[in-house]
PDB file of N, CA and C in Angstrom:
ATOM      1  N   MET E 462      57.364 122.683 173.812  1.00 41.00           N
ATOM      2  CA  MET E 462      56.791 123.650 172.528  1.00 41.00           C
ATOM      3  C   MET E 462      55.681 124.180 173.347  1.00 41.00           C
ATOM      4  N   ALA E 463      54.690 123.480 174.042  1.00 45.00           N
ATOM      5  CA  ALA E 463      53.449 123.905 174.579  1.00 45.00           C
ATOM      6  C   ALA E 463      53.435 125.198 175.492  1.00 45.00           C
ATOM      7  N   TYR E 464      54.884 125.451 176.276  1.00 46.00           N
ATOM      8  CA  TYR E 464      54.777 126.744 176.845  1.00 46.00           C
ATOM      9  C   TYR E 464      55.097 127.843 175.916  1.00 46.00           C
ATOM     10  N   ALA E 465      55.867 127.651 174.848  1.00 45.00           N
ATOM     11  CA  ALA E 465      56.418 128.747 174.273  1.00 45.00           C
ATOM     12  C   ALA E 465      54.737 129.083 172.881  1.00 45.00           C
ATOM     13  N   GLU E 466      54.184 128.402 172.997  1.00 43.00           N
ATOM     14  CA  GLU E 466      53.062 128.352 172.240  1.00 43.00           C
ATOM     15  C   GLU E 466      52.085 129.322 173.207  1.00 43.00           C
ATOM     16  N   GLN E 467      52.235 128.947 174.458  1.00 41.00           N
ATOM     17  CA  GLN E 467      51.214 129.848 175.286  1.00 41.00           C
ATOM     18  C   GLN E 467      52.059 131.211 175.948  1.00 41.00           C
ATOM     19  N   GLY E 468      53.128 131.560 175.619  1.00 41.00           N
ATOM     20  CA  GLY E 468      53.791 132.231 176.057  1.00 41.00           C
ATOM     21  C   GLY E 468      54.369 132.626 177.253  1.00 41.00           C
ATOM     22  N   VAL E 469      54.286 131.271 177.771  1.00 45.00           N
ATOM     23  CA  VAL E 469      54.977 131.023 179.098  1.00 45.00           C
ATOM     24  C   VAL E 469      56.437 131.504 179.038  1.00 45.00           C
ATOM     25  N   SER E 470      56.953 132.354 180.103  1.00 47.00           N
ATOM     26  CA  SER E 470      58.706 132.806 179.854  1.00 47.00           C
ATOM     27  C   SER E 470      59.283 131.845 181.426  1.00 47.00           C
ATOM     28  N   TRP E 471      60.421 131.439 181.015  1.00 46.00           N
ATOM     29  CA  TRP E 471      61.265 130.636 182.141  1.00 46.00           C
ATOM     30  C   TRP E 471      62.127 131.825 182.788  1.00 46.00           C
ATOM     31  N   PHE E 472      62.208 132.717 181.885  1.00 48.00           N
ATOM     32  CA  PHE E 472      63.086 133.949 182.210  1.00 48.00           C
ATOM     33  C   PHE E 472      62.824 135.011 183.506  1.00 48.00           C
ATOM     34  N   ASN E 473      63.560 135.785 183.737  1.00 46.00           N
ATOM     35  CA  ASN E 473      63.060 136.899 184.900  1.00 46.00           C
ATOM     36  C   ASN E 473      62.243 136.806 185.686  1.00 46.00           C
ATOM     37  N   GLU E 474      62.257 135.376 186.367  1.00 49.00           N
ATOM     38  CA  GLU E 474      61.299 135.069 187.780  1.00 49.00           C
ATOM     39  C   GLU E 474      61.859 135.700 188.660  1.00 49.00           C
ATOM     40  N   THR E 475      61.370 135.796 189.796  1.00 45.00           N
ATOM     41  CA  THR E 475      61.576 136.331 191.244  1.00 45.00           C
ATOM     42  C   THR E 475      61.586 135.255 192.001  1.00 45.00           C
ATOM     43  N   CYS E 476      62.637 135.050 192.906  1.00 46.00           N
ATOM     44  CA  CYS E 476      62.734 134.038 193.756  1.00 46.00           C
ATOM     45  C   CYS E 476      61.987 134.618 195.032  1.00 46.00           C
ATOM     46  N   ALA E 477      61.832 133.880 196.432  1.00 48.00           N
ATOM     47  CA  ALA E 477      61.018 133.996 197.107  1.00 48.00           C
ATOM     48  C   ALA E 477      61.482 135.354 197.922  1.00 48.00           C
ATOM     49  N   SER E 478      62.927 135.435 197.972  1.00 48.00           N
ATOM     50  CA  SER E 478      63.798 136.441 198.559  1.00 48.00           C
ATOM     51  C   SER E 478      63.105 138.030 197.615  1.00 48.00           C
ATOM     52  N   GLY E 479      62.481 137.984 196.528  1.00 43.00           N
ATOM     53  CA  GLY E 479      62.287 138.991 195.826  1.00 43.00           C
ATOM     54  C   GLY E 479      63.398 139.511 195.088  1.00 43.00           C
ATOM     55  N   SER E 480      64.254 138.810 195.106  1.00 44.00           N
ATOM     56  CA  SER E 480      65.617 139.037 193.613  1.00 44.00           C
ATOM     57  C   SER E 480      65.413 138.359 192.772  1.00 44.00           C
ATOM     58  N   ASN E 481      65.908 139.187 191.612  1.00 48.00           N
ATOM     59  CA  ASN E 481      65.856 138.829 190.287  1.00 48.00           C
ATOM     60  C   ASN E 481      66.786 137.731 189.842  1.00 48.00           C
ATOM     61  N   LYS E 482      67.804 137.624 190.796  1.00 56.00           N
ATOM     62  CA  LYS E 482      68.499 136.536 190.489  1.00 56.00           C
ATOM     63  C   LYS E 482      68.199 135.033 190.961  1.00 56.00           C
ATOM     64  N   LEU E 483      68.209 134.085 189.963  1.00 64.00           N
ATOM     65  CA  LEU E 483      67.554 132.812 190.228  1.00 64.00           C
ATOM     66  C   LEU E 483      69.424 131.981 190.391  1.00 64.00           C
ATOM     67  N   SER E 484      69.267 130.947 191.105  1.00 83.00           N
ATOM     68  CA  SER E 484      70.446 129.956 191.353  1.00 83.00           C
ATOM     69  C   SER E 484      70.860 129.683 190.007  1.00 83.00           C
ATOM     70  N   SER E 485      72.177 129.163 190.155  1.00 88.00           N
ATOM     71  CA  SER E 485      72.909 128.846 188.647  1.00 88.00           C
ATOM     72  C   SER E 485      72.397 127.830 188.366  1.00 88.00           C
ATOM     73  N   SER E 486      71.835 126.704 189.171  1.00 89.00           N
ATOM     74  CA  SER E 486      71.204 125.465 188.551  1.00 89.00           C
ATOM     75  C   SER E 486      69.851 125.570 188.275  1.00 89.00           C
ATOM     76  N   ILE E 487      69.279 126.553 188.585  1.00 92.00           N
ATOM     77  CA  ILE E 487      67.817 126.852 187.960  1.00 92.00           C
ATOM     78  C   ILE E 487      68.125 127.468 186.375  1.00 92.00           C
ATOM     79  N   ARG E 488      68.840 128.607 186.117  1.00 93.00           N
ATOM     80  CA  ARG E 488      69.567 129.088 185.096  1.00 93.00           C
ATOM     81  C   ARG E 488      70.025 128.010 184.141  1.00 93.00           C
ATOM     82  N   LYS E 489      70.697 126.991 184.952  1.00 94.00           N
ATOM     83  CA  LYS E 489      71.257 125.898 183.834  1.00 94.00           C
ATOM     84  C   LYS E 489      70.198 125.022 183.272  1.00 94.00           C
ATOM     85  N   LEU E 490      69.178 124.728 183.831  1.00 95.00           N
ATOM     86  CA  LEU E 490      68.041 123.895 183.551  1.00 95.00           C
ATOM     87  C   LEU E 490      67.183 124.814 182.830  1.00 95.00           C
ATOM     88  N   GLU E 491      67.450 125.973 182.933  1.00 95.00           N
ATOM     89  CA  GLU E 491      66.487 126.927 181.883  1.00 95.00           C
ATOM     90  C   GLU E 491      67.334 126.663 180.721  1.00 95.00           C
ATOM     91  N   ASP E 492      68.276 126.743 180.419  1.00 96.00           N
ATOM     92  CA  ASP E 492      69.151 126.692 178.994  1.00 96.00           C
ATOM     93  C   ASP E 492      69.103 125.526 178.844  1.00 96.00           C
ATOM     94  N   GLU E 493      69.218 124.177 179.512  1.00 96.00           N
ATOM     95  CA  GLU E 493      68.780 122.915 179.004  1.00 96.00           C
ATOM     96  C   GLU E 493      67.672 122.681 178.622  1.00 96.00           C
ATOM     97  N   ILE E 494      66.122 123.379 179.198  1.00 96.00           N
ATOM     98  CA  ILE E 494      64.991 122.840 178.786  1.00 96.00           C
ATOM     99  C   ILE E 494      65.118 123.698 177.253  1.00 96.00           C
ATOM    100  N   ASP E 495      65.160 124.592 177.439  1.00 96.00           N
ATOM    101  CA  ASP E 495      65.524 125.429 175.807  1.00 96.00           C
ATOM    102  C   ASP E 495      66.141 125.003 174.970  1.00 96.00           C
ATOM    103  N   HIS E 496      67.601 124.463 175.170  1.00 96.00           N
ATOM    104  CA  HIS E 496      67.766 123.768 174.122  1.00 96.00           C
ATOM    105  C   HIS E 496      67.496 122.524 173.379  1.00 96.00           C
ATOM    106  N   LEU E 497      66.954 121.850 174.635  1.00 95.00           N
ATOM    107  CA  LEU E 497      66.172 120.450 174.100  1.00 95.00           C
ATOM    108  C   LEU E 497      64.916 120.717 173.426  1.00 95.00           C
ATOM    109  N   ARG E 498      63.957 121.762 173.838  1.00 95.00           N
ATOM    110  CA  ARG E 498      62.762 122.081 173.122  1.00 95.00           C
ATOM    111  C   ARG E 498      63.429 122.591 171.611  1.00 95.00           C
ATOM    112  N   ARG E 499      64.641 123.389 171.530  1.00 95.00           N
ATOM    113  CA  ARG E 499      64.722 123.431 170.221  1.00 95.00           C
ATOM    114  C   ARG E 499      65.149 122.760 169.447  1.00 95.00           C
ATOM    115  N   ALA E 500      65.932 121.722 169.746  1.00 94.00           N
ATOM    116  CA  ALA E 500      66.416 120.619 169.330  1.00 94.00           C
ATOM    117  C   ALA E 500      65.320 119.590 168.811  1.00 94.00           C
ATOM    118  N   MET E 501      64.210 119.736 169.714  1.00 93.00           N
ATOM    119  CA  MET E 501      63.174 118.528 169.325  1.00 93.00           C
ATOM    120  C   MET E 501      62.343 119.283 168.471  1.00 93.00           C
ATOM    121  N   GLU E 502      61.983 120.527 168.196  1.00 93.00           N
ATOM    122  CA  GLU E 502      61.351 121.566 167.131  1.00 93.00           C
ATOM    123  C   GLU E 502      61.980 121.044 166.004  1.00 93.00           C
ATOM    124  N   GLN E 503      63.147 121.220 166.079  1.00 93.00           N
ATOM    125  CA  GLN E 503      64.101 120.898 164.615  1.00 93.00           C
ATOM    126  C   GLN E 503      63.697 119.418 164.643  1.00 93.00           C
ATOM    127  N   THR E 504      63.901 118.405 165.187  1.00 92.00           N
ATOM    128  CA  THR E 504      63.996 117.074 165.004  1.00 92.00           C
ATOM    129  C   THR E 504      62.794 116.599 163.928  1.00 92.00           C
ATOM    130  N   TYR E 505      61.456 117.553 164.945  1.00 92.00           N
ATOM    131  CA  TYR E 505      60.059 117.308 164.424  1.00 92.00           C
ATOM    132  C   TYR E 505      60.082 117.796 163.291  1.00 92.00           C
ATOM    133  N   ASN E 506      60.605 118.808 162.936  1.00 92.00           N
ATOM    134  CA  ASN E 506      60.695 119.315 161.647  1.00 92.00           C
ATOM    135  C   ASN E 506      61.630 118.396 160.451  1.00 92.00           C
ATOM    136  N   LYS E 507      62.290 117.800 160.883  1.00 92.00           N
ATOM    137  CA  LYS E 507      62.866 117.020 160.035  1.00 92.00           C
ATOM    138  C   LYS E 507      62.237 115.490 159.629  1.00 92.00           C
ATOM    139  N   GLU E 508      61.577 115.209 160.855  1.00 88.00           N
ATOM    140  CA  GLU E 508      60.688 113.639 160.944  1.00 88.00           C
ATOM    141  C   GLU E 508      59.505 114.093 160.381  1.00 88.00           C
ATOM    142  N   ALA E 509      58.678 115.227 160.401  1.00 88.00           N
ATOM    143  CA  ALA E 509      57.213 115.637 160.233  1.00 88.00           C
ATOM    144  C   ALA E 509      56.530 114.502 160.714  1.00 88.00           C
ATOM    145  N   SER E 510      56.700 114.392 161.977  1.00 86.00           N
ATOM    146  CA  SER E 510      55.831 113.449 162.666  1.00 86.00           C
ATOM    147  C   SER E 510      56.306 113.254 164.527  1.00 86.00           C
ATOM    148  N   PHE E 511      55.107 113.479 165.393  1.00 83.00           N
ATOM    149  CA  PHE E 511      55.495 113.705 166.748  1.00 83.00           C
ATOM    150  C   PHE E 511      55.678 112.498 167.098  1.00 83.00           C
ATOM    151  N   ASN E 512      55.134 111.024 166.119  1.00 87.00           N
ATOM    152  CA  ASN E 512      55.268 109.610 166.563  1.00 87.00           C
ATOM    153  C   ASN E 512      56.764 109.011 166.285  1.00 87.00           C
ATOM    154  N   SER E 513      57.552 109.717 165.861  1.00 90.00           N
ATOM    155  CA  SER E 513      58.889 109.428 165.822  1.00 90.00           C
ATOM    156  C   SER E 513      59.948 109.044 167.041  1.00 90.00           C
ATOM    157  N   GLU E 514      60.189 108.198 166.912  1.00 93.00           N
ATOM    158  CA  GLU E 514      60.911 107.627 168.167  1.00 93.00           C
ATOM    159  C   GLU E 514      62.056 108.648 168.621  1.00 93.00           C
ATOM    160  N   VAL E 515      62.815 109.288 167.722  1.00 93.00           N
ATOM    161  CA  VAL E 515      63.688 110.532 168.114  1.00 93.00           C
ATOM    162  C   VAL E 515      63.241 111.540 168.918  1.00 93.00           C
ATOM    163  N   VAL E 516      61.815 111.940 167.906  1.00 93.00           N
ATOM    164  CA  VAL E 516      60.686 113.188 168.838  1.00 93.00           C
ATOM    165  C   VAL E 516      60.477 112.719 170.087  1.00 93.00           C
ATOM    166  N   ILE E 517      59.997 111.214 170.134  1.00 94.00           N
ATOM    167  CA  ILE E 517      59.382 110.838 171.297  1.00 94.00           C
ATOM    168  C   ILE E 517      60.697 111.092 172.451  1.00 94.00           C
ATOM    169  N   GLU E 518      61.545 110.127 172.456  1.00 94.00           N
ATOM    170  CA  GLU E 518      62.829 110.296 173.102  1.00 94.00           C
ATOM    171  C   GLU E 518      63.198 111.834 173.805  1.00 94.00           C
ATOM    172  N   MET E 519      63.213 112.903 172.341  1.00 94.00           N
ATOM    173  CA  MET E 519      63.707 113.924 173.157  1.00 94.00           C
ATOM    174  C   MET E 519      62.715 114.683 173.853  1.00 94.00           C
ATOM    175  N   SER E 520      61.457 114.259 173.788  1.00 94.00           N
ATOM    176  CA  SER E 520      60.162 114.806 174.312  1.00 94.00           C
ATOM    177  C   SER E 520      60.296 114.230 175.885  1.00 94.00           C
ATOM    178  N   ARG E 521      60.422 113.420 176.128  1.00 95.00           N
ATOM    179  CA  ARG E 521      60.799 112.368 177.486  1.00 95.00           C
ATOM    180  C   ARG E 521      61.867 113.160 178.351  1.00 95.00           C
ATOM    181  N   LYS E 522      62.930 113.500 177.331  1.00 95.00           N
ATOM    182  CA  LYS E 522      64.207 114.328 178.224  1.00 95.00           C
ATOM    183  C   LYS E 522      63.646 115.437 178.568  1.00 95.00           C
ATOM    184  N   LEU E 523      62.932 116.033 177.684  1.00 96.00           N
ATOM    185  CA  LEU E 523      62.363 117.543 178.053  1.00 96.00           C
ATOM    186  C   LEU E 523      61.431 117.238 179.176  1.00 96.00           C
ATOM    187  N   ASP E 524      60.396 116.209 179.440  1.00 96.00           N
ATOM    188  CA  ASP E 524      59.668 116.527 180.236  1.00 96.00           C
ATOM    189  C   ASP E 524      60.529 116.224 181.982  1.00 96.00           C
ATOM    190  N   VAL E 525      61.528 115.498 182.013  1.00 96.00           N
ATOM    191  CA  VAL E 525      62.432 115.081 182.824  1.00 96.00           C
ATOM    192  C   VAL E 525      63.041 116.428 183.307  1.00 96.00           C
ATOM    193  N   LYS E 526      63.625 117.147 182.265  1.00 96.00           N
ATOM    194  CA  LYS E 526      64.214 118.292 182.657  1.00 96.00           C
ATOM    195  C   LYS E 526      62.984 119.658 183.413  1.00 96.00           C
ATOM    196  N   ILE E 527      62.214 119.563 182.610  1.00 96.00           N
ATOM    197  CA  ILE E 527      60.758 120.545 183.231  1.00 96.00           C
ATOM    198  C   ILE E 527      60.710 119.955 184.389  1.00 96.00           C
ATOM    199  N   ASN E 528      60.383 118.813 184.912  1.00 96.00           N
ATOM    200  CA  ASN E 528      59.847 118.440 186.225  1.00 96.00           C
ATOM    201  C   ASN E 528      60.880 118.509 187.401  1.00 96.00           C
ATOM    202  N   GLU E 529      62.298 118.740 186.886  1.00 95.00           N
ATOM    203  CA  GLU E 529      63.358 119.065 187.521  1.00 95.00           C
ATOM    204  C   GLU E 529      63.154 120.250 187.985  1.00 95.00           C
ATOM    205  N   TYR E 530      62.879 121.144 187.155  1.00 95.00           N
ATOM    206  CA  TYR E 530      62.985 122.679 187.037  1.00 95.00           C
ATOM    207  C   TYR E 530      61.766 123.293 187.842  1.00 95.00           C
ATOM    208  N   MET E 531      60.785 122.467 187.909  1.00 95.00           N
ATOM    209  CA  MET E 531      59.605 122.496 188.725  1.00 95.00           C
ATOM    210  C   MET E 531      59.817 122.488 190.202  1.00 95.00           C
ATOM    211  N   ARG E 532      60.892 121.142 190.370  1.00 93.00           N
ATOM    212  CA  ARG E 532      60.989 120.947 191.578  1.00 93.00           C
ATOM    213  C   ARG E 532      61.841 121.856 192.307  1.00 93.00           C
ATOM    214  N   GLN E 533      62.919 122.358 191.856  1.00 91.00           N
ATOM    215  CA  GLN E 533      63.630 123.125 192.372  1.00 91.00           C
ATOM    216  C   GLN E 533      63.079 124.141 192.279  1.00 91.00           C
ATOM    217  N   LYS E 534      62.276 125.062 191.552  1.00 89.00           N
ATOM    218  CA  LYS E 534      61.514 126.293 191.832  1.00 89.00           C
ATOM    219  C   LYS E 534      60.487 126.194 193.046  1.00 89.00           C
ATOM    220  N   ARG E 535      60.034 125.294 193.426  1.00 89.00           N
ATOM    221  CA  ARG E 535      58.888 124.853 194.507  1.00 89.00           C
ATOM    222  C   ARG E 535      60.078 125.124 195.683  1.00 89.00           C
ATOM    223  N   GLU E 536      61.422 124.656 195.808  1.00 85.00           N
ATOM    224  CA  GLU E 536      62.096 124.547 197.033  1.00 85.00           C
ATOM    225  C   GLU E 536      62.741 125.844 197.168  1.00 85.00           C
ATOM    226  N   THR E 537      62.412 126.939 196.324  1.00 80.00           N
ATOM    227  CA  THR E 537      63.217 128.120 195.878  1.00 80.00           C
ATOM    228  C   THR E 537      61.936 129.428 196.813  1.00 80.00           C
ATOM    229  N   LEU E 538      60.847 128.534 197.181  1.00 73.00           N
ATOM    230  CA  LEU E 538      59.468 129.487 197.461  1.00 73.00           C
ATOM    231  C   LEU E 538      59.874 129.606 199.070  1.00 73.00           C
TER     232      LEU E 538
END
């Protein structure tokens, strides 16, 4: 959620080679991150609390995926 509020985009970035094509594994992670973020937002809206166990668990999964994404992005540099 924070990256959406900050206007950070996961998409249309270039790799070290200068190509606009990212590896399929990175694209897959982008899709998973977007899906998890949207699901967490919907769950938050239902629960009306960031302290809900469901929201916290979704946030943890999102953190894992974002960390995995960042690792893979560093490896492409």
